[in-house]
Short mmCIF file of C-alpha atoms in Angstrom, two decimals:
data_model
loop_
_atom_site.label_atom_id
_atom_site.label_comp_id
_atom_site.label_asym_id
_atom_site.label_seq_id
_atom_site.Cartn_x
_atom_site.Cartn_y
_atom_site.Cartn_z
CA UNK A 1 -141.21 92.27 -88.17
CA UNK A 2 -139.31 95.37 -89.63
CA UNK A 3 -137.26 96.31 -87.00
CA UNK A 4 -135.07 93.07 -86.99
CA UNK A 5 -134.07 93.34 -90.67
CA UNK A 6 -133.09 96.72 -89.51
CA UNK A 7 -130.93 95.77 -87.10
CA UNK A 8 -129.15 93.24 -88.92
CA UNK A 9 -128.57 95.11 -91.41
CA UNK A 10 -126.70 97.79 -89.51
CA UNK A 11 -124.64 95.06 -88.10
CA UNK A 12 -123.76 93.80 -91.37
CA UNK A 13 -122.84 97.46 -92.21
CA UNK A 14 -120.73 97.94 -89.47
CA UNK A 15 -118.93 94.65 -90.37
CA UNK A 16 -117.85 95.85 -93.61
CA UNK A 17 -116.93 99.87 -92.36
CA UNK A 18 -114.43 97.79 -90.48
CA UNK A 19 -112.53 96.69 -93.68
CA UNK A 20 -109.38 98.38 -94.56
CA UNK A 21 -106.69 98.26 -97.14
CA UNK A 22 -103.35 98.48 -96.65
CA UNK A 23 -102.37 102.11 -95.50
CA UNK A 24 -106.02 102.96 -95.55
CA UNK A 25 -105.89 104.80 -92.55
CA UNK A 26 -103.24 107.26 -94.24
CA UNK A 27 -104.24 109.62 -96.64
CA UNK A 28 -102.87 109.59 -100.18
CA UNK A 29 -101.14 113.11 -99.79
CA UNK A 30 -99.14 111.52 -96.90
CA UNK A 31 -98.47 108.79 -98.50
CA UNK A 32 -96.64 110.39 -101.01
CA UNK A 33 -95.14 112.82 -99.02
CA UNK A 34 -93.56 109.79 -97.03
CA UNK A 35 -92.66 108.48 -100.78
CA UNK A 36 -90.85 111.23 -101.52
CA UNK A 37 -89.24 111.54 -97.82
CA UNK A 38 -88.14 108.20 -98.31
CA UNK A 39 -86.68 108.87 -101.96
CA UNK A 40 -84.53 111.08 -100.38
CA UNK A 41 -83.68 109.31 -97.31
CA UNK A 42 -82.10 106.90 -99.47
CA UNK A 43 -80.42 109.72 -101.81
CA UNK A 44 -78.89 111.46 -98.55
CA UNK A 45 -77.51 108.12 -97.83
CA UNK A 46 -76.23 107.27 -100.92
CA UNK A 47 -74.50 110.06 -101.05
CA UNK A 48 -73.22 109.72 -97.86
CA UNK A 49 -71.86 106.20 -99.16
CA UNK A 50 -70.36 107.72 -102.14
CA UNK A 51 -68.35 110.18 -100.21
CA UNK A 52 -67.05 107.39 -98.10
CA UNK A 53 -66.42 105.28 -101.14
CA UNK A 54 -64.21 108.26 -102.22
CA UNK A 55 -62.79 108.88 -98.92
CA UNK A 56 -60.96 105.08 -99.38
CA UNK A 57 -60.18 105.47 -102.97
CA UNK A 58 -58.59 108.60 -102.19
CA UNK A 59 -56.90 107.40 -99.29
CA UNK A 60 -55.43 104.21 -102.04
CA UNK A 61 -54.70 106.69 -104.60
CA UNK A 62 -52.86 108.58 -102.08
CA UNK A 63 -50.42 106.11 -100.70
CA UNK A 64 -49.72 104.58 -103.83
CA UNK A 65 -48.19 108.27 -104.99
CA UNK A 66 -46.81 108.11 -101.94
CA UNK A 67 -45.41 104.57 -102.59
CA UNK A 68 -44.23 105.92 -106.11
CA UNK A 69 -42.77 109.06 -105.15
CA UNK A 70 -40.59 106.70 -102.31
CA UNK A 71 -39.76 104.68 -105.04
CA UNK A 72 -38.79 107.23 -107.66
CA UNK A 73 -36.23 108.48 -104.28
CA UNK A 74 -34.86 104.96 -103.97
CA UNK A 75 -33.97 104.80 -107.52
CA UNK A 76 -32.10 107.85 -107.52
CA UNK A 77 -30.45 107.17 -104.61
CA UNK A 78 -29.59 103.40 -105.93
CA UNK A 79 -28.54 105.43 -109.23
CA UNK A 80 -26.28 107.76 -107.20
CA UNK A 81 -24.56 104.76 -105.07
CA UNK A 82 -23.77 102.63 -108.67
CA UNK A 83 -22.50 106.14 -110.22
CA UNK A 84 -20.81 106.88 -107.39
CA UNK A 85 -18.99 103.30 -107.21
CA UNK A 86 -18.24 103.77 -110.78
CA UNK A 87 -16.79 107.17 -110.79
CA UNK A 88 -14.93 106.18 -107.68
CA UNK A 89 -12.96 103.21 -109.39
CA UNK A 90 -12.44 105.36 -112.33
CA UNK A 91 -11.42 108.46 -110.73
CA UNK A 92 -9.04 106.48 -108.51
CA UNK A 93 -6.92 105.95 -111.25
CA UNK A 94 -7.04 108.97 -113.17
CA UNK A 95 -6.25 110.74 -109.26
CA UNK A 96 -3.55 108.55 -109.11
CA UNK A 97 -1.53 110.93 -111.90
CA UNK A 98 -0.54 113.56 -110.10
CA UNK A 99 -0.78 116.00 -113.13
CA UNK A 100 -4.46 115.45 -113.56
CA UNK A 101 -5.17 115.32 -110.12
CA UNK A 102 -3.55 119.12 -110.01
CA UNK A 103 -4.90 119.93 -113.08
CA UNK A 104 -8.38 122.24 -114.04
CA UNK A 105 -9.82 118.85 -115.33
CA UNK A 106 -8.79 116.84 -112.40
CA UNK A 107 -10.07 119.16 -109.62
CA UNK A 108 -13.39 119.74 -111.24
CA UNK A 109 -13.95 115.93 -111.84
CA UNK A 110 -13.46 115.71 -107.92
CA UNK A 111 -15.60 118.49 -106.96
CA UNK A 112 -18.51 117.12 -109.02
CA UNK A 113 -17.47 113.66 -107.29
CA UNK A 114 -17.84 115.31 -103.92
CA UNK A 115 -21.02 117.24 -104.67
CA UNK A 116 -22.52 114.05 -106.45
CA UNK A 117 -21.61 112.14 -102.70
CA UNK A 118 -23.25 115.61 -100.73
CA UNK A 119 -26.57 115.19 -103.02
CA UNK A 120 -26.74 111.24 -102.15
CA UNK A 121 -26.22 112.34 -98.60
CA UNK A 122 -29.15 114.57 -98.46
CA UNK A 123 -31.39 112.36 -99.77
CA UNK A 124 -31.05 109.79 -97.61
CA UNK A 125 -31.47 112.47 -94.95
CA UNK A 126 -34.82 113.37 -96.50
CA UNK A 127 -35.57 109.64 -97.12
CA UNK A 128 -34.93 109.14 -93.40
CA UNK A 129 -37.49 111.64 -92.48
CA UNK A 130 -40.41 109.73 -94.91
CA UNK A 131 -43.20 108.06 -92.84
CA UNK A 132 -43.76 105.34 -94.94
CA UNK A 133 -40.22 104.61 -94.64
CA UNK A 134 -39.50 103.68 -91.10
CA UNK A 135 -38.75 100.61 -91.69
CA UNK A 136 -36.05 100.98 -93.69
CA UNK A 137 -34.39 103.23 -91.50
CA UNK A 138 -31.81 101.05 -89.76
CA UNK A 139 -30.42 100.37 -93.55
CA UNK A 140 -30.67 104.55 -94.66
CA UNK A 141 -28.81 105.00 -91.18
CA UNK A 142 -25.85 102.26 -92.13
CA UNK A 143 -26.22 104.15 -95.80
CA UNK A 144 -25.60 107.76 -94.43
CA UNK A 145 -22.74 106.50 -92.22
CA UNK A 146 -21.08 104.63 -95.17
CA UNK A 147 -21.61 107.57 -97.61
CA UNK A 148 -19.86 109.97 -94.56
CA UNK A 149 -17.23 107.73 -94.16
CA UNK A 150 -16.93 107.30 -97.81
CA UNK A 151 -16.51 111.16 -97.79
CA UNK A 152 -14.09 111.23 -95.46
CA UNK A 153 -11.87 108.63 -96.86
CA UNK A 154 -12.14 110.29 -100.11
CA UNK A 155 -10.84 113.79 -98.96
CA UNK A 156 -7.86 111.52 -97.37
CA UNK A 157 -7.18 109.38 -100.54
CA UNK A 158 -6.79 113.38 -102.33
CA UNK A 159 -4.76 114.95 -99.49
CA UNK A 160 -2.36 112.08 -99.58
CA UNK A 161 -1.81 112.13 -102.63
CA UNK A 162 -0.08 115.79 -102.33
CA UNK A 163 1.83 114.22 -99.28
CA UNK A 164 5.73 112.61 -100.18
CA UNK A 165 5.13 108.39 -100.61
CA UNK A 166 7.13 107.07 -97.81
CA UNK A 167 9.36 104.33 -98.46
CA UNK A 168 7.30 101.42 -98.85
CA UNK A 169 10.53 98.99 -99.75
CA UNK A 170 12.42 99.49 -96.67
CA UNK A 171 9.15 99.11 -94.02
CA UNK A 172 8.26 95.35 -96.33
CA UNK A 173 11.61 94.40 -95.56
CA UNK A 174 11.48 95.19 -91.91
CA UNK A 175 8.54 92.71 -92.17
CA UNK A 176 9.85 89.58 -93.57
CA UNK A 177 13.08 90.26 -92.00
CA UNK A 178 10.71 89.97 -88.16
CA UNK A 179 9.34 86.86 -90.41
CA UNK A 180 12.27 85.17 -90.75
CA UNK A 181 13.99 85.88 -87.45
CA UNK A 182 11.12 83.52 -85.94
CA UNK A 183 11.17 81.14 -88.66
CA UNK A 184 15.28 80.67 -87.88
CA UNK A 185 14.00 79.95 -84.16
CA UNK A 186 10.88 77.72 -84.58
CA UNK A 187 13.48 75.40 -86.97
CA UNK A 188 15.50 75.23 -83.49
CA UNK A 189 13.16 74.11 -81.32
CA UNK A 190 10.99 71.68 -84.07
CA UNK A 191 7.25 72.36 -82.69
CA UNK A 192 4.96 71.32 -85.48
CA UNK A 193 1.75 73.18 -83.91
CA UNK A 194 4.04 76.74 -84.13
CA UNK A 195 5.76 75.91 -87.20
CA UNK A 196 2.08 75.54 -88.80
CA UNK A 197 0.70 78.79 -86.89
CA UNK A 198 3.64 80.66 -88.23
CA UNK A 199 3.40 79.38 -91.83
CA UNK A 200 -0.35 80.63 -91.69
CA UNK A 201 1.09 84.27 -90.48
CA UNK A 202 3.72 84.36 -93.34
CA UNK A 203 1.27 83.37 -96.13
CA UNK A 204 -1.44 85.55 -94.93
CA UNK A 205 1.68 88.58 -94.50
CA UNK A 206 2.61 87.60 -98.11
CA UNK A 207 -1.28 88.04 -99.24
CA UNK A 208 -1.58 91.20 -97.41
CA UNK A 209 1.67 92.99 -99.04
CA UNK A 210 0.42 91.71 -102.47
CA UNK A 211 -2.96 92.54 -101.99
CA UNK A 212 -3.38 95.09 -99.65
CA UNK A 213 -6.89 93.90 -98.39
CA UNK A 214 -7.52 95.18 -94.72
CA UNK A 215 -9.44 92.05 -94.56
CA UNK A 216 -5.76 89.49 -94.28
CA UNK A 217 -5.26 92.38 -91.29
CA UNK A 218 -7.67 90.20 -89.28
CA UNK A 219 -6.69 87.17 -90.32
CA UNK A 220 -3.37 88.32 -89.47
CA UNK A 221 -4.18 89.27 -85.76
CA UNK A 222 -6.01 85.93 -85.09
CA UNK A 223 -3.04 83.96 -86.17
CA UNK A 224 -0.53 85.95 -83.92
CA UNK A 225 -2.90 84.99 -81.08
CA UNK A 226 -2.99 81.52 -81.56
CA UNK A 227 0.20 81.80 -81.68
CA UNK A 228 1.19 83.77 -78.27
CA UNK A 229 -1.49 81.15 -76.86
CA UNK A 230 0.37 77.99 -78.43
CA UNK A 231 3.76 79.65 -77.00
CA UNK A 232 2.06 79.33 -73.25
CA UNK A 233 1.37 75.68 -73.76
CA UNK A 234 4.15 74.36 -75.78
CA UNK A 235 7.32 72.76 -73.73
CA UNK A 236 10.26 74.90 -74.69
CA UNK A 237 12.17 76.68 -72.32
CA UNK A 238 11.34 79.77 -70.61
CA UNK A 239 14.09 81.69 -72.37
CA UNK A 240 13.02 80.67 -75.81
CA UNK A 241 9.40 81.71 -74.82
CA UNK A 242 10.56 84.69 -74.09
CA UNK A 243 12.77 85.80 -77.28
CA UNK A 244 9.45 84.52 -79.36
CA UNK A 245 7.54 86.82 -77.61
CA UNK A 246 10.21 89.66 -78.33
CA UNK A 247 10.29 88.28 -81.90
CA UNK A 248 6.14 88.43 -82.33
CA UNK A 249 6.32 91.93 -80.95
CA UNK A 250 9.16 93.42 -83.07
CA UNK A 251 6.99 91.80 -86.31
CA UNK A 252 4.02 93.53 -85.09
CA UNK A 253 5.18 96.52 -84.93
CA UNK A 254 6.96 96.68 -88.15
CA UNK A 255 3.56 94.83 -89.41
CA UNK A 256 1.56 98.17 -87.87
CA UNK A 257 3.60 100.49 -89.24
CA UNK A 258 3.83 99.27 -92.74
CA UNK A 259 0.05 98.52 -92.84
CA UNK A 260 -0.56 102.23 -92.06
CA UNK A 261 0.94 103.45 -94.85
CA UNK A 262 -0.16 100.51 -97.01
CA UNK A 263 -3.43 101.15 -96.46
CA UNK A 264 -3.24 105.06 -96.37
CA UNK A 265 -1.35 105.47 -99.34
CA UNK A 266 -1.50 101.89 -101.36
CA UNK A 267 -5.19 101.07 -101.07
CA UNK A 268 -6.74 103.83 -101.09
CA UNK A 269 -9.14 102.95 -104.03
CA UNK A 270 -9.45 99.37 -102.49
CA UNK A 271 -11.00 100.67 -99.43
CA UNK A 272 -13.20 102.84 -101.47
CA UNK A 273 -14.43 100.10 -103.03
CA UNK A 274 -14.55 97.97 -99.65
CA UNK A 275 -16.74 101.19 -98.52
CA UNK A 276 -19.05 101.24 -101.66
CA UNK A 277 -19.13 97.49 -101.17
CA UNK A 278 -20.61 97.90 -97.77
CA UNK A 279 -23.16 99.83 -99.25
CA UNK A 280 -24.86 97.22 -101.22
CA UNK A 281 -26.45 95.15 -98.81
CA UNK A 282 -28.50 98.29 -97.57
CA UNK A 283 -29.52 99.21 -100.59
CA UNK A 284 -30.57 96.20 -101.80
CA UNK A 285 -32.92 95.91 -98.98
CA UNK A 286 -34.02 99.22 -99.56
CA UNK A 287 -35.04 98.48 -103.58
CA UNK A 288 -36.31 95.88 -102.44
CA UNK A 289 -38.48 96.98 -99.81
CA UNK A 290 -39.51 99.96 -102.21
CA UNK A 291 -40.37 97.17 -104.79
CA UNK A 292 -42.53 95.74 -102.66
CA UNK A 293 -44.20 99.00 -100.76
CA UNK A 294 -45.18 99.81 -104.53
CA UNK A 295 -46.41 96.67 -105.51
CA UNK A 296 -48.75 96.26 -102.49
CA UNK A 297 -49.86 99.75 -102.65
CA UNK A 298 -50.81 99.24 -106.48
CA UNK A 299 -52.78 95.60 -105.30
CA UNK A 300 -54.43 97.76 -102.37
CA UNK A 301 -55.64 100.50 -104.62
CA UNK A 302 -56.60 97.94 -107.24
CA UNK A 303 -58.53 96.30 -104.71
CA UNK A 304 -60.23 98.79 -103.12
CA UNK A 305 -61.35 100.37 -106.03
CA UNK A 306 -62.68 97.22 -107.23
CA UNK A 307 -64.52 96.68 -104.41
CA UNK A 308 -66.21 100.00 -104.08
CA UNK A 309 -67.10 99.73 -107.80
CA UNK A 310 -69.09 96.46 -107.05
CA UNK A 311 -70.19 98.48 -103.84
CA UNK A 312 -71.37 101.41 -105.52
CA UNK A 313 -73.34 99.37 -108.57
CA UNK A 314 -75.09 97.20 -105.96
CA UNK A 315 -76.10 99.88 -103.89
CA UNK A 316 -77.46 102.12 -106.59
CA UNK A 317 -78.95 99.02 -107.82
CA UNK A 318 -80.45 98.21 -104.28
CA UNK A 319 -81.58 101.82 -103.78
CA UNK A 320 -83.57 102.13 -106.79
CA UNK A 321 -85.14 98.41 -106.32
CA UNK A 322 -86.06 99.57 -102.86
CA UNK A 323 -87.71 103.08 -104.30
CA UNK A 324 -89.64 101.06 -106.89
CA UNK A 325 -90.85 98.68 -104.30
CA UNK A 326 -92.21 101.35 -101.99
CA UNK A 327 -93.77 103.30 -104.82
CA UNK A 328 -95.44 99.94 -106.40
CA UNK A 329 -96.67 99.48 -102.74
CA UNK A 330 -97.66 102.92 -102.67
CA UNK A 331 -99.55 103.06 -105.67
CA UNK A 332 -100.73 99.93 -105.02
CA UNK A 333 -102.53 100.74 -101.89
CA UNK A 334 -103.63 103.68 -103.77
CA UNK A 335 -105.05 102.88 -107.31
CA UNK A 336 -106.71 99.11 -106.06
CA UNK A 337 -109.53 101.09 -104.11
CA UNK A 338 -109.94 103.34 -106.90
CA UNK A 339 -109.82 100.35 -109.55
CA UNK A 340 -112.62 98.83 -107.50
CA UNK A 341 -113.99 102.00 -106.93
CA UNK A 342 -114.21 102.87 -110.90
CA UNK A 343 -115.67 99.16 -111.27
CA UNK A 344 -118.42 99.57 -108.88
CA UNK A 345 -119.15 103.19 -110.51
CA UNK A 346 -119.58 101.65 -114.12
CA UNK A 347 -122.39 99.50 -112.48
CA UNK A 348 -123.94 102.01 -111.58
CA UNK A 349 -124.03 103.71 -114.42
CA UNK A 350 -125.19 100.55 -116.37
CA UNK A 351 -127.56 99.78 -112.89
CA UNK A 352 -126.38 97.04 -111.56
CA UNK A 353 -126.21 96.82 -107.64
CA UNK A 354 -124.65 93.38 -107.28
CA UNK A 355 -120.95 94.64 -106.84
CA UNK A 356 -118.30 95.02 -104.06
CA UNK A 357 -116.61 98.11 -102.40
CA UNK A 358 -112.67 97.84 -100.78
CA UNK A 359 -111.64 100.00 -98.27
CA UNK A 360 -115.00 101.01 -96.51
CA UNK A 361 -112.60 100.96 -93.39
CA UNK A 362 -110.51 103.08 -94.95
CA UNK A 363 -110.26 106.95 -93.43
CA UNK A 364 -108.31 108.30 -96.80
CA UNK A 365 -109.95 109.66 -100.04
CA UNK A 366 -110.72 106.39 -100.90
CA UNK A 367 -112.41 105.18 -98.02
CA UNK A 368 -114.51 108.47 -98.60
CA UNK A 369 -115.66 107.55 -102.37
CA UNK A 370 -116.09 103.72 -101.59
CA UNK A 371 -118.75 105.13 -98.61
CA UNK A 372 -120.22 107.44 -100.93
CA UNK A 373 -120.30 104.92 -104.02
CA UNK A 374 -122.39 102.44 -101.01
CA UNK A 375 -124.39 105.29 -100.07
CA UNK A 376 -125.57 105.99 -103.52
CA UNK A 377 -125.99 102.23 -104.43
CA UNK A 378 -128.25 102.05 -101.05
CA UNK A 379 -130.10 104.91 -101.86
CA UNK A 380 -130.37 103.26 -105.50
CA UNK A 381 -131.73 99.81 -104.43
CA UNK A 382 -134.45 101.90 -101.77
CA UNK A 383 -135.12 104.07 -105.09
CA UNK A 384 -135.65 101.02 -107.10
CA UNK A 385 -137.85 98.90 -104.31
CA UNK A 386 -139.91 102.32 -104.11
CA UNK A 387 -140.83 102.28 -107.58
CA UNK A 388 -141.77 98.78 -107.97
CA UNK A 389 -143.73 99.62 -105.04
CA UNK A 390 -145.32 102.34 -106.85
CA UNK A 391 -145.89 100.30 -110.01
CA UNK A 392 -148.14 97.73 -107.76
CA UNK A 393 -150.23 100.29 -106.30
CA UNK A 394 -150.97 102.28 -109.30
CA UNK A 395 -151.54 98.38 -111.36
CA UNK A 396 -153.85 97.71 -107.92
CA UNK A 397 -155.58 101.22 -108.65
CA UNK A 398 -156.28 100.71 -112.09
CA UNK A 399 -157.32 96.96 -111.42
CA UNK A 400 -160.06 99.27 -108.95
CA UNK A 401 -161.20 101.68 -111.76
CA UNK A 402 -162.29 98.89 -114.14
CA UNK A 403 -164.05 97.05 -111.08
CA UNK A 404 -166.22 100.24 -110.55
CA UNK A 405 -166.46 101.11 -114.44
CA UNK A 406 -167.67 97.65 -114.28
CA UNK A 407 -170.47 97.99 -111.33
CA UNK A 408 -171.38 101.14 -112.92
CA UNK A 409 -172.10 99.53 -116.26
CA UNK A 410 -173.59 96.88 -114.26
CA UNK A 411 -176.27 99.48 -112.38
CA UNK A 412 -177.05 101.22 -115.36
CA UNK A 413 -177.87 97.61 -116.93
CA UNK A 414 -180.14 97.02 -113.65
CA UNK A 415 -182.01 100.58 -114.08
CA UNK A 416 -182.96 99.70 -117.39
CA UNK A 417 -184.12 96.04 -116.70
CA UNK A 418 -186.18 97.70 -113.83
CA UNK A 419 -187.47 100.33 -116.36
CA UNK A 420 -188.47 98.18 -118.68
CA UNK A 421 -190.04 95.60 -115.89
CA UNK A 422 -191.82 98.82 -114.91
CA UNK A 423 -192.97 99.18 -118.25
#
């Protein structure tokens, strides 16, 4: 009969040294050592993340002052080509008097034209040599060229003007003389396709002595070969074929030769300008290519430091919602033992042994006081079922005393009713 309560009873015990809390089988100075381990886990990589975040921004802040530095050289060169076109046409025709071009004024207004050419020279050299400008490099290449050949045609225009002007009336004449030789012959012979070809060729001569433009030199050529090629096909006789072709050649070389010094000596500020003029396509592209290298590198730094700004909130954010979860779980799993713990300890100060204990699984410090709180409040409960124990014996002896007291009275009441039957 009392060894089967026993038994259950340690079964029952057993049942309940089984239950755990969460992280009860790690002890509070562990957990908070792995608290604080993880606290700076999560510091080391935020800091990590910060230095990469910095890394980029840098990396932005750098190419957009690379992006404004190219852009600050464009615009000087693009200020040295339009001050160079504008001295040019200017100079031109102050170079053109002979007294100032001898003079103190004169010759230091062309050195500082030269030097001002030299400087734009050598910064397209050191724009060449820019990374972030390879693209441009075709155009900086046809710059350079045009500003060497500039140079060159310069130091020509200012030789020749020291040079004796040839005679300029004698070589036109040779030219519309050769002009009207054919014109004589073509009104011979009546062939509308040549007529045309060499009315073309006479205004486009005409042009080119008034104007001077190199370009009517091409238009020129191409009309002299349509017209050798008409010559071939048109019927006329061999002999006439062959004084137009003697006619053609005479008018291109008196054509050659007064071109040469036209162009030498006449237009020498026109093809300065033609040469300044070939320098605005290139850079055009090249302010325009720096306006846009700036104003993507300005979006790109924009952006990226906009995005690593949200980046950097939301992960400091993150990181301390993630510490504050693991120390609420922490001190969870720490302070709800010890809540129930403190509950259980209250009733038994106040003695009541009709409570629960967490964590009796548990192999922490507060595994150890909920076993010791069920040890005392076992040792309690025996303590109390001993003493009502002890109260029913001692009520059981005293209910013996007055049973003898009683017998005793009740012989001493026997003696005397036997005395006095004696009696």
């Amino acid at each position: 009969m009392v060894e089967q309560p026993k038994s259950g009873m340690g079964s029952h015990t057993e049942a309940r040294y089984r239950d755990r809390t969460f992280l009860g089988r790690v002890s509070v100075g562990t957990r908070t050592t792995i608290f604080f381990l993880i606290g700076i886990a999560v510091f080391i990589s935020g800091t990590f993340a910060l230095l990469f975040a910095d890394k980029q921004i840098n990396e932005a802040n750098l190419n957009l002052n690379k992006s404004v530095e190219l852009a600050s050289h464009i615009s000087s060169i693009e200020r040295d080509v339009w001050r160079i076109r504008a001295e040019s046409e200017e100079l031109s025709k102050l170079l053109a008097n002979s007294k100032f071009a001898f003079s103190v004024a004169g010759k230091a207004a062309s050195k500082e034209h030269v030097t001002l050419a030299n400087t734009l020279g050598l910064r397209l050299d050191e724009l060449y040599q820019k990374t972030n400008a390879e693209i441009i490099s075709k155009q900086v290449s046809t710059l350079r060229e045009a500003v060497a050949l500039y140079m060159e045609q310069y130091k020509k225009s200012t030789k020749v003007k020291a040079d004796p002007i040839p005679d300029m009336t004698g070589l036109e004449a040779v030219v519309r003389q050769a002009i009207r030789n054919i014109s004589k012959k073509l009104n011979k012979v009546n062939i509308l396709s040549l007529n045309e070809t060499m009315a073309e060729i006479r205004a486009v001569t005409t042009e080119f002595i008034e104007s001077g433009a190199s370009r009517d030199l091409a238009t020129i050529e191409n009309a002299e070969k349509e017209f050798i090629r008409l010559l071939s096909a048109v019927p006329i006789s061999t002999e006439d074929k062959e004084a137009f072709k003697s006619d053609i050649l005479k008018y291109q070389s008196a054509m050659s030769a007064y071109a040469k010094y036209r162009l030498v000596h006449d237009n020498t500020r026109d093809r300065l300008d033609e040469i300044v003029s070939y320098m605005v396509p290139s850079i055009d592209a090249i302010t325009s290519f720096s306006a846009n290298n700036l104003a993507q590198a300005q979006f790109q730094e924009q952006k990226v430091r906009k995005k690593y700004r949200k980046l950097i909130a939301g992960g400091i954010a993150g990181a301390l919602t993630f510490i504050l979860l693991i120390g609420i779980i922490i001190q969870n799993s720490i302070s709800s033992p010890i809540i129930t713990a403190a509950r259980a300890a209250r009733n038994l100060y106040s003695g009541k042994l009709d409570f629960k204990v967490r964590g009796l699984g548990n192999t922490d410090e507060t595994g150890d006081i909920a076993r010791a709180l069920v040890s005392i409040k076992e040792r309690l409960s025996d303590a109390n079922k001993l003493q009502k124990n002890m109260k029913i014996a001692k009520t059981e002896a005293e209910r013996g005393r007055a049973a003898s007291a009683e017998a005793e009275w009740l012989r001493k009441d026997l003696e005397s009713m036997k005395a006095e039957a004696d009696k």
